Amino acid sequence: MHKTGSNIELAADYIRAGKLVAFPTETVYGLGADALNPLAVARIFELKERPSFDPLIVHVADKKDLDKLITAADERVYRLIDKFWPGPLTIILPKSDIVPDIVTSGLTTVGIRMPDNEIALELIQKAGCPIAAPSANKFGRISPTSAGHVKKQLPDVDYILDGGSTTVGIESTIIAISGRGFQILRNGIITREELEEVLPFDDEIRTENVVAPGMLKSHYSPSKMMVIANAVNLKGIDKSRAGLLSFSGKLEGGFGKVVRVSVNEELKAYAVNMFAAMHDLEESDVDLIVAEPVPETGIGMAIMDRLKKAAYRL
Ligand code: TXA
Ligand code: MG
């Protein structure tokens, strides 16, 4: 049924025809459609089983394409994109009329980024339109970092553009701009400290901010029970039936399966490999997935965000 390949021309034809194409970015694979075609975008929600209140990110191939999609940007926004685009930074800005409401779930703002991936950029250029794309997984499930991961969850997508494994491994940092500076809506590999080199961090909690499902407590979940290791739960489980996402190497004894997610406790490498490790353990014959926590500093914040949401159970 599905088609996987590396034909960018064909993928661009599909996008122009209102079909859905899964494509690589530097972060995770996206499930893309012509962002200016509401019917095509509607199919994203359908295929992903995503609730309609959860807005999509729009991907552009050129910094200049930003201006058509928004009503206003001040010099702070241009300073941010000069430094971080192409790259894993999504900026939430007031949308222009050409962006259909279905893309933004009726919000007056739109999230935009320019991915740092040659295949993605060429696809957007050839399609001749901005591409709306959430991560190419079923809603709430583990994000895909390879074409194979997409195929497993979304066999009915029209085309999977295979660009190998992604190089960052976790989704973009999402920020909103306020009068005081920037707020982080989702942590990613671009950290608060790096952003602070360009703009001040606004630490005022703004309750009117939309609660995006990326911020819900449960997300990124494997089909198997997952817990974050601590002294108490490690005593109570049958390790021989469990798989470990290992960070330091210290907890590995007795586990039925171990995936060392990074070498030398390197957080960047952990981010690159973590979703693939979760997919591996989901497919293996263990009953339980145990994740060793990582330090919550820098990129560790983004990693622990995802582990906590993947492990969350009522
Ligand atoms: O790295 C990424 O960002 C990947 C690749 C494919 O670009 N995309 C991605 O999309 O992670 P998705 O849909 O899985 O997560 C996007 C998050 C959602 O939680 C959504 O609610 C939030 O961005 N979002 C999008 N537009 C927004 C807006 N206008 N205001 C607030 N949140 C928004
Ligand atoms: Mg997602």
mmCIF file of C-alpha atoms and ligand atoms in Angstrom:
data_model
loop_
_atom_site.group_PDB
_atom_site.id
_atom_site.type_symbol
_atom_site.label_atom_id
_atom_site.label_comp_id
_atom_site.label_asym_id
_atom_site.label_seq_id
_atom_site.Cartn_x
_atom_site.Cartn_y
_atom_site.Cartn_z
ATOM 1 C CA MET A 1 0.000 0.000 0.000
ATOM 2 C CA HIS A 2 2.495 2.579 1.127
ATOM 3 C CA LYS A 3 5.441 3.742 -0.894
ATOM 4 C CA THR A 4 8.838 4.491 0.517
ATOM 5 C CA GLY A 5 11.645 5.993 -1.531
ATOM 6 C CA SER A 6 14.010 8.861 -2.050
ATOM 7 C CA ASN A 7 12.288 10.583 -4.959
ATOM 8 C CA ILE A 8 11.980 14.221 -3.914
ATOM 9 C CA GLU A 9 10.277 15.251 -7.200
ATOM 10 C CA LEU A 10 7.572 12.671 -6.711
ATOM 11 C CA ALA A 11 7.140 13.652 -3.058
ATOM 12 C CA ALA A 12 6.756 17.303 -4.123
ATOM 13 C CA ASP A 13 4.134 16.282 -6.730
ATOM 14 C CA TYR A 14 2.210 14.529 -3.971
ATOM 15 C CA ILE A 15 2.320 17.622 -1.754
ATOM 16 C CA ARG A 16 1.087 19.817 -4.616
ATOM 17 C CA ALA A 17 -1.730 17.337 -5.258
ATOM 18 C CA GLY A 18 -2.945 17.636 -1.665
ATOM 19 C CA LYS A 19 -1.513 14.302 -0.513
ATOM 20 C CA LEU A 20 0.494 13.445 2.580
ATOM 21 C CA VAL A 21 4.252 12.892 2.567
ATOM 22 C CA ALA A 22 6.324 11.811 5.550
ATOM 23 C CA PHE A 23 9.744 13.424 5.282
ATOM 24 C CA PRO A 24 12.940 13.706 7.312
ATOM 25 C CA THR A 25 13.938 16.824 9.195
ATOM 26 C CA GLU A 26 16.984 17.145 11.441
ATOM 27 C CA THR A 27 14.777 16.503 14.504
ATOM 28 C CA VAL A 28 12.209 13.802 13.719
ATOM 29 C CA TYR A 29 10.215 12.763 10.635
ATOM 30 C CA GLY A 30 7.265 15.029 9.857
ATOM 31 C CA LEU A 31 3.889 14.142 8.309
ATOM 32 C CA GLY A 32 3.599 16.896 5.730
ATOM 33 C CA ALA A 33 0.900 18.520 3.641
ATOM 34 C CA ASP A 34 0.541 21.782 1.717
ATOM 35 C CA ALA A 35 0.052 24.229 4.602
ATOM 36 C CA LEU A 36 -2.190 26.455 2.463
ATOM 37 C CA ASN A 37 -4.578 23.635 1.494
ATOM 38 C CA PRO A 38 -7.098 23.080 4.322
ATOM 39 C CA LEU A 39 -8.362 19.744 2.937
ATOM 40 C CA ALA A 40 -4.856 18.327 2.754
ATOM 41 C CA VAL A 41 -4.145 19.527 6.284
ATOM 42 C CA ALA A 42 -7.376 17.921 7.509
ATOM 43 C CA ARG A 43 -6.029 14.556 6.354
ATOM 44 C CA ILE A 44 -3.021 14.968 8.657
ATOM 45 C CA PHE A 45 -5.330 15.128 11.672
ATOM 46 C CA GLU A 46 -7.269 12.125 10.384
ATOM 47 C CA LEU A 47 -4.272 9.894 9.664
ATOM 48 C CA LYS A 48 -2.481 10.792 12.885
ATOM 49 C CA GLU A 49 -5.698 10.550 14.943
ATOM 50 C CA ARG A 50 -4.740 13.924 16.337
ATOM 51 C CA PRO A 51 -7.300 16.059 18.162
ATOM 52 C CA SER A 52 -8.258 19.121 16.137
ATOM 53 C CA PHE A 53 -7.298 21.487 18.987
ATOM 54 C CA ASP A 54 -3.597 20.691 18.575
ATOM 55 C CA PRO A 55 -2.021 23.137 16.075
ATOM 56 C CA LEU A 56 0.649 22.228 13.501
ATOM 57 C CA ILE A 57 4.082 23.692 12.807
ATOM 58 C CA VAL A 58 4.599 25.238 9.357
ATOM 59 C CA HIS A 59 7.953 24.532 7.677
ATOM 60 C CA VAL A 60 9.608 26.969 5.268
ATOM 61 C CA ALA A 61 12.651 26.628 3.011
ATOM 62 C CA ASP A 62 13.779 30.224 3.122
ATOM 63 C CA LYS A 63 13.941 32.800 5.909
ATOM 64 C CA LYS A 64 12.126 35.238 3.609
ATOM 65 C CA ASP A 65 9.080 32.956 3.464
ATOM 66 C CA LEU A 66 8.342 33.874 7.068
ATOM 67 C CA ASP A 67 6.927 37.268 6.163
ATOM 68 C CA LYS A 68 4.022 35.921 4.104
ATOM 69 C CA LEU A 69 2.841 33.730 6.944
ATOM 70 C CA ILE A 70 2.775 36.289 9.739
ATOM 71 C CA THR A 71 1.402 39.776 10.282
ATOM 72 C CA ALA A 72 4.199 41.238 12.325
ATOM 73 C CA ALA A 73 7.721 40.497 13.390
ATOM 74 C CA ASP A 74 10.090 42.867 15.099
ATOM 75 C CA GLU A 75 13.865 42.894 14.825
ATOM 76 C CA ARG A 76 14.118 40.446 17.730
ATOM 77 C CA VAL A 77 12.535 37.740 15.592
ATOM 78 C CA TYR A 78 14.956 38.410 12.738
ATOM 79 C CA ARG A 79 17.876 38.228 15.168
ATOM 80 C CA LEU A 80 16.623 34.837 16.351
ATOM 81 C CA ILE A 81 16.206 33.387 12.884
ATOM 82 C CA ASP A 82 19.550 34.791 11.762
ATOM 83 C CA LYS A 83 21.208 32.820 14.502
ATOM 84 C CA PHE A 84 19.113 29.639 14.687
ATOM 85 C CA TRP A 85 17.606 28.994 11.206
ATOM 86 C CA PRO A 86 17.870 26.642 9.498
ATOM 87 C CA GLY A 87 17.586 24.682 12.711
ATOM 88 C CA PRO A 88 15.434 23.139 15.443
ATOM 89 C CA LEU A 89 13.755 26.334 16.678
ATOM 90 C CA THR A 90 10.020 26.924 16.215
ATOM 91 C CA ILE A 91 8.768 30.456 16.808
ATOM 92 C CA ILE A 92 5.115 31.210 17.557
ATOM 93 C CA LEU A 93 3.994 34.433 15.847
ATOM 94 C CA PRO A 94 0.731 36.204 14.857
ATOM 95 C CA LYS A 95 -0.531 34.499 11.695
ATOM 96 C CA SER A 96 -1.490 36.158 8.422
ATOM 97 C CA ASP A 97 -4.755 35.449 6.583
ATOM 98 C CA ILE A 98 -3.196 33.000 4.144
ATOM 99 C CA VAL A 99 -2.652 30.440 6.916
ATOM 100 C CA PRO A 100 -5.843 28.339 7.155
ATOM 101 C CA ASP A 101 -7.466 28.105 10.589
ATOM 102 C CA ILE A 102 -7.209 24.334 10.582
ATOM 103 C CA VAL A 103 -3.397 24.607 10.664
ATOM 104 C CA THR A 104 -3.454 26.661 13.854
ATOM 105 C CA SER A 105 -6.533 25.027 15.397
ATOM 106 C CA GLY A 106 -8.263 28.382 15.274
ATOM 107 C CA LEU A 107 -5.498 30.228 17.127
ATOM 108 C CA THR A 108 -4.397 33.640 15.888
ATOM 109 C CA THR A 109 -0.764 32.501 16.081
ATOM 110 C CA VAL A 110 1.240 30.082 13.963
ATOM 111 C CA GLY A 111 4.384 28.095 14.783
ATOM 112 C CA ILE A 112 7.054 28.326 12.062
ATOM 113 C CA ARG A 113 10.471 26.830 11.509
ATOM 114 C CA MET A 114 13.050 26.266 8.763
ATOM 115 C CA PRO A 115 14.445 22.746 9.150
ATOM 116 C CA ASP A 116 18.169 22.074 8.853
ATOM 117 C CA ASN A 117 17.878 19.126 6.485
ATOM 118 C CA GLU A 118 18.691 19.267 2.770
ATOM 119 C CA ILE A 119 15.961 16.822 1.768
ATOM 120 C CA ALA A 120 13.295 18.712 3.695
ATOM 121 C CA LEU A 121 14.422 22.040 2.222
ATOM 122 C CA GLU A 122 14.438 20.678 -1.315
ATOM 123 C CA LEU A 123 11.001 19.147 -0.824
ATOM 124 C CA ILE A 124 9.525 22.449 0.359
ATOM 125 C CA GLN A 125 11.203 24.355 -2.507
ATOM 126 C CA LYS A 126 10.022 21.905 -5.149
ATOM 127 C CA ALA A 127 6.492 21.753 -3.742
ATOM 128 C CA GLY A 128 6.417 25.558 -3.935
ATOM 129 C CA CYS A 129 4.424 25.955 -0.724
ATOM 130 C CA PRO A 130 5.082 25.946 2.997
ATOM 131 C CA ILE A 131 4.553 22.483 4.503
ATOM 132 C CA ALA A 132 2.511 21.923 7.660
ATOM 133 C CA ALA A 133 3.809 18.922 9.567
ATOM 134 C CA PRO A 134 3.497 17.384 12.986
ATOM 135 C CA SER A 135 5.795 14.525 13.942
ATOM 136 C CA ALA A 136 4.903 11.472 11.821
ATOM 137 C CA ASN A 137 3.585 9.257 14.597
ATOM 138 C CA LYS A 138 0.109 8.364 15.831
ATOM 139 C CA PHE A 139 -1.046 10.937 18.350
ATOM 140 C CA GLY A 140 0.618 10.444 21.741
ATOM 141 C CA ARG A 141 3.019 7.719 20.595
ATOM 142 C CA ILE A 142 6.808 7.531 20.166
ATOM 143 C CA SER A 143 8.196 10.030 17.656
ATOM 144 C CA PRO A 144 9.839 8.623 14.481
ATOM 145 C CA THR A 145 13.514 9.126 13.727
ATOM 146 C CA SER A 146 13.646 6.826 10.678
ATOM 147 C CA ALA A 147 11.458 5.921 7.693
ATOM 148 C CA GLY A 148 10.901 2.494 9.287
ATOM 149 C CA HIS A 149 9.432 4.079 12.410
ATOM 150 C CA VAL A 150 6.965 6.007 10.237
ATOM 151 C CA LYS A 151 5.947 2.883 8.321
ATOM 152 C CA LYS A 152 5.218 1.061 11.587
ATOM 153 C CA GLN A 153 2.734 3.662 12.830
ATOM 154 C CA LEU A 154 1.392 5.251 9.627
ATOM 155 C CA PRO A 155 1.245 2.551 6.936
ATOM 156 C CA ASP A 156 -1.419 4.501 5.032
ATOM 157 C CA VAL A 157 0.626 7.632 4.357
ATOM 158 C CA ASP A 158 0.792 8.415 0.604
ATOM 159 C CA TYR A 159 4.614 8.540 0.427
ATOM 160 C CA ILE A 160 7.515 8.173 2.849
ATOM 161 C CA LEU A 161 10.547 10.139 1.717
ATOM 162 C CA ASP A 162 13.431 8.161 3.176
ATOM 163 C CA GLY A 163 16.374 10.287 4.288
ATOM 164 C CA GLY A 164 17.931 7.860 6.758
ATOM 165 C CA SER A 165 18.040 8.461 10.488
ATOM 166 C CA THR A 166 17.581 11.988 11.790
ATOM 167 C CA THR A 167 20.590 13.770 13.277
ATOM 168 C CA VAL A 168 19.106 15.625 16.264
ATOM 169 C CA GLY A 169 16.569 13.031 17.376
ATOM 170 C CA ILE A 170 14.162 15.129 19.448
ATOM 171 C CA GLU A 171 11.669 17.768 18.382
ATOM 172 C CA SER A 172 12.439 21.461 17.991
ATOM 173 C CA THR A 173 12.523 23.933 20.846
ATOM 174 C CA ILE A 174 9.296 25.969 20.697
ATOM 175 C CA ILE A 175 9.263 29.578 21.881
ATOM 176 C CA ALA A 176 6.766 32.404 22.077
ATOM 177 C CA ILE A 177 7.831 36.050 22.086
ATOM 178 C CA SER A 178 6.409 38.456 24.661
ATOM 179 C CA GLY A 179 7.065 42.092 25.451
ATOM 180 C CA ARG A 180 9.662 40.984 27.978
ATOM 181 C CA GLY A 181 11.510 38.379 25.919
ATOM 182 C CA PHE A 182 10.946 34.718 25.056
ATOM 183 C CA GLN A 183 9.081 31.916 26.764
ATOM 184 C CA ILE A 184 9.796 28.250 26.184
ATOM 185 C CA LEU A 185 6.737 26.149 25.305
ATOM 186 C CA ARG A 186 8.739 22.989 24.590
ATOM 187 C CA ASN A 187 12.360 22.219 25.441
ATOM 188 C CA GLY A 188 14.685 20.990 22.712
ATOM 189 C CA ILE A 189 18.297 20.852 21.730
ATOM 190 C CA ILE A 190 18.491 24.651 21.465
ATOM 191 C CA THR A 191 18.610 25.520 25.149
ATOM 192 C CA ARG A 192 17.396 28.461 27.189
ATOM 193 C CA GLU A 193 21.032 29.521 27.691
ATOM 194 C CA GLU A 194 21.708 29.697 23.938
ATOM 195 C CA LEU A 195 18.518 31.673 23.342
ATOM 196 C CA GLU A 196 19.434 34.064 26.127
ATOM 197 C CA GLU A 197 22.442 35.127 24.112
ATOM 198 C CA VAL A 198 19.935 36.776 21.756
ATOM 199 C CA LEU A 199 16.906 37.689 23.904
ATOM 200 C CA PRO A 200 16.066 37.831 27.611
ATOM 201 C CA PHE A 201 14.115 34.914 29.074
ATOM 202 C CA ASP A 202 10.627 35.895 30.237
ATOM 203 C CA ASP A 203 9.954 33.849 33.341
ATOM 204 C CA GLU A 204 6.508 35.247 34.025
ATOM 205 C CA ILE A 205 3.986 32.411 33.849
ATOM 206 C CA ARG A 206 1.314 33.353 31.344
ATOM 207 C CA THR A 207 -1.861 31.390 31.955
ATOM 208 C CA GLU A 208 -3.500 32.528 28.715
ATOM 209 C CA ASN A 209 -0.920 30.489 26.809
ATOM 210 C CA VAL A 210 -2.576 27.657 24.976
ATOM 211 C CA VAL A 211 -1.869 24.320 26.599
ATOM 212 C CA ALA A 212 -0.425 22.534 23.605
ATOM 213 C CA PRO A 213 -0.592 18.735 23.758
ATOM 214 C CA GLY A 214 3.185 18.751 23.506
ATOM 215 C CA MET A 215 2.849 20.074 27.022
ATOM 216 C CA LEU A 216 0.351 17.474 28.223
ATOM 217 C CA LYS A 217 1.561 15.030 30.827
ATOM 218 C CA SER A 218 1.300 11.969 28.625
ATOM 219 C CA HIS A 219 3.006 11.807 25.230
ATOM 220 C CA TYR A 220 5.706 9.947 23.285
ATOM 221 C CA SER A 221 4.459 6.700 24.826
ATOM 222 C CA PRO A 222 5.565 3.191 23.915
ATOM 223 C CA SER A 223 2.854 0.518 23.729
ATOM 224 C CA LYS A 224 4.497 -1.091 26.759
ATOM 225 C CA MET A 225 4.539 0.149 30.328
ATOM 226 C CA MET A 226 7.472 2.485 30.892
ATOM 227 C CA VAL A 227 8.896 3.765 34.192
ATOM 228 C CA ILE A 228 11.774 6.022 35.149
ATOM 229 C CA ALA A 229 14.188 4.116 37.385
ATOM 230 C CA ASN A 230 14.444 5.018 41.039
ATOM 231 C CA ALA A 231 15.675 3.178 44.134
ATOM 232 C CA VAL A 232 12.166 1.977 45.029
ATOM 233 C CA ASN A 233 10.810 0.693 41.722
ATOM 234 C CA LEU A 234 14.093 -1.038 40.821
ATOM 235 C CA LYS A 235 13.649 -3.351 43.816
ATOM 236 C CA GLY A 236 10.090 -4.313 42.924
ATOM 237 C CA ILE A 237 10.428 -5.412 39.302
ATOM 238 C CA ASP A 238 11.485 -8.587 37.511
ATOM 239 C CA LYS A 239 14.503 -7.175 35.696
ATOM 240 C CA SER A 240 14.880 -10.245 33.524
ATOM 241 C CA ARG A 241 11.573 -9.316 31.829
ATOM 242 C CA ALA A 242 12.478 -5.626 31.539
ATOM 243 C CA GLY A 243 14.483 -3.557 29.046
ATOM 244 C CA LEU A 244 16.691 -0.693 30.187
ATOM 245 C CA LEU A 245 17.380 2.627 28.461
ATOM 246 C CA SER A 246 20.832 2.996 29.956
ATOM 247 C CA PHE A 247 22.669 6.281 30.421
ATOM 248 C CA SER A 248 25.561 5.723 32.839
ATOM 249 C CA GLY A 249 25.968 1.950 32.585
ATOM 250 C CA LYS A 250 25.578 1.624 36.350
ATOM 251 C CA LEU A 251 22.100 0.062 36.386
ATOM 252 C CA GLU A 252 22.576 -2.538 33.667
ATOM 253 C CA GLY A 253 23.010 -5.684 35.799
ATOM 254 C CA GLY A 254 20.176 -8.226 35.598
ATOM 255 C CA PHE A 255 18.120 -6.549 32.870
ATOM 256 C CA GLY A 256 16.719 -8.818 30.138
ATOM 257 C CA LYS A 257 17.705 -6.276 27.507
ATOM 258 C CA VAL A 258 19.866 -3.173 27.689
ATOM 259 C CA VAL A 259 20.169 -0.326 25.206
ATOM 260 C CA ARG A 260 23.057 2.003 25.990
ATOM 261 C CA VAL A 261 21.569 5.195 24.592
ATOM 262 C CA SER A 262 24.722 7.314 24.731
ATOM 263 C CA VAL A 263 28.435 6.794 25.054
ATOM 264 C CA ASN A 264 30.326 8.629 27.817
ATOM 265 C CA GLU A 265 27.092 10.027 29.249
ATOM 266 C CA GLU A 266 26.827 12.484 26.389
ATOM 267 C CA LEU A 267 23.416 14.175 26.370
ATOM 268 C CA LYS A 268 23.504 15.147 22.700
ATOM 269 C CA ALA A 269 24.052 11.545 21.678
ATOM 270 C CA TYR A 270 21.311 10.458 24.080
ATOM 271 C CA ALA A 271 18.849 12.821 22.359
ATOM 272 C CA VAL A 272 19.818 11.448 18.933
ATOM 273 C CA ASN A 273 19.210 7.833 19.944
ATOM 274 C CA MET A 274 16.459 7.920 22.556
ATOM 275 C CA PHE A 275 13.350 7.483 20.378
ATOM 276 C CA ALA A 276 15.011 4.721 18.325
ATOM 277 C CA ALA A 277 15.922 2.952 21.591
ATOM 278 C CA MET A 278 12.304 3.208 22.736
ATOM 279 C CA HIS A 279 11.085 1.815 19.396
ATOM 280 C CA ASP A 280 13.564 -1.092 19.760
ATOM 281 C CA LEU A 281 12.391 -1.981 23.242
ATOM 282 C CA GLU A 282 8.739 -1.602 22.226
ATOM 283 C CA GLU A 283 9.339 -4.206 19.512
ATOM 284 C CA SER A 284 11.389 -6.565 21.693
ATOM 285 C CA ASP A 285 9.842 -9.195 23.973
ATOM 286 C CA VAL A 286 10.299 -7.349 27.279
ATOM 287 C CA ASP A 287 7.197 -6.564 29.385
ATOM 288 C CA LEU A 288 8.433 -3.317 30.858
ATOM 289 C CA ILE A 289 10.696 -0.471 29.762
ATOM 290 C CA VAL A 290 12.836 1.184 32.419
ATOM 291 C CA ALA A 291 14.605 4.482 31.683
ATOM 292 C CA GLU A 292 17.581 5.646 33.726
ATOM 293 C CA PRO A 293 17.164 9.366 34.463
ATOM 294 C CA VAL A 294 19.676 11.864 33.038
ATOM 295 C CA PRO A 295 20.804 15.136 34.673
ATOM 296 C CA GLU A 296 18.247 17.911 34.095
ATOM 297 C CA THR A 297 20.623 20.535 32.771
ATOM 298 C CA GLY A 298 20.925 21.915 29.224
ATOM 299 C CA ILE A 299 19.712 19.303 26.723
ATOM 300 C CA GLY A 300 18.954 17.040 29.694
ATOM 301 C CA MET A 301 15.816 19.149 30.316
ATOM 302 C CA ALA A 302 14.446 18.247 26.882
ATOM 303 C CA ILE A 303 15.349 14.573 27.348
ATOM 304 C CA MET A 304 13.747 14.306 30.792
ATOM 305 C CA ASP A 305 10.610 16.109 29.524
ATOM 306 C CA ARG A 306 10.124 13.349 26.995
ATOM 307 C CA LEU A 307 11.027 10.477 29.321
ATOM 308 C CA LYS A 308 8.606 11.729 31.985
ATOM 309 C CA LYS A 309 5.782 12.070 29.480
ATOM 310 C CA ALA A 310 6.494 8.668 27.930
ATOM 311 C CA ALA A 311 6.517 7.095 31.394
ATOM 312 C CA TYR A 312 3.517 8.878 32.789
ATOM 313 C CA ARG A 313 0.682 6.613 33.847
ATOM 314 C CA LEU A 314 -2.284 7.490 36.012
HETATM 315 O O1 TXA B 1 10.927 19.237 15.409
HETATM 316 C C1 TXA B 1 9.703 19.442 15.296
HETATM 317 O O2 TXA B 1 9.163 20.447 15.781
HETATM 318 C C2 TXA B 1 8.894 18.412 14.516
HETATM 319 C C3 TXA B 1 9.358 18.402 13.066
HETATM 320 C C4 TXA B 1 8.528 17.522 12.191
HETATM 321 O O3 TXA B 1 9.408 19.714 12.596
HETATM 322 N N1 TXA B 1 7.487 18.710 14.600
HETATM 323 C C5 TXA B 1 6.752 18.507 15.726
HETATM 324 O O4 TXA B 1 5.406 18.767 15.576
HETATM 325 O O5 TXA B 1 7.235 18.127 16.784
HETATM 326 P P1 TXA B 1 4.302 18.287 16.611
HETATM 327 O O6 TXA B 1 3.016 18.636 15.977
HETATM 328 O O7 TXA B 1 4.513 16.873 16.979
HETATM 329 O O8 TXA B 1 4.516 19.235 17.843
HETATM 330 C C6 TXA B 1 4.276 20.607 17.669
HETATM 331 C C7 TXA B 1 3.835 21.273 18.924
HETATM 332 C C8 TXA B 1 2.486 20.799 19.385
HETATM 333 O O9 TXA B 1 2.536 20.480 20.766
HETATM 334 C C9 TXA B 1 1.601 22.013 19.149
HETATM 335 O O10 TXA B 1 0.552 22.069 20.051
HETATM 336 C C10 TXA B 1 2.579 23.174 19.264
HETATM 337 O O11 TXA B 1 3.730 22.670 18.655
HETATM 338 N N2 TXA B 1 2.131 24.341 18.511
HETATM 339 C C11 TXA B 1 2.014 24.465 17.175
HETATM 340 N N3 TXA B 1 1.508 25.669 16.843
HETATM 341 C C12 TXA B 1 1.316 26.335 17.998
HETATM 342 C C13 TXA B 1 0.792 27.632 18.334
HETATM 343 N N4 TXA B 1 0.364 28.495 17.407
HETATM 344 N N5 TXA B 1 0.739 27.971 19.661
HETATM 345 C C14 TXA B 1 1.177 27.098 20.605
HETATM 346 N N6 TXA B 1 1.656 25.863 20.351
HETATM 347 C C15 TXA B 1 1.725 25.480 19.074
HETATM 348 MG MG MG B 2 4.733 15.169 18.116
#
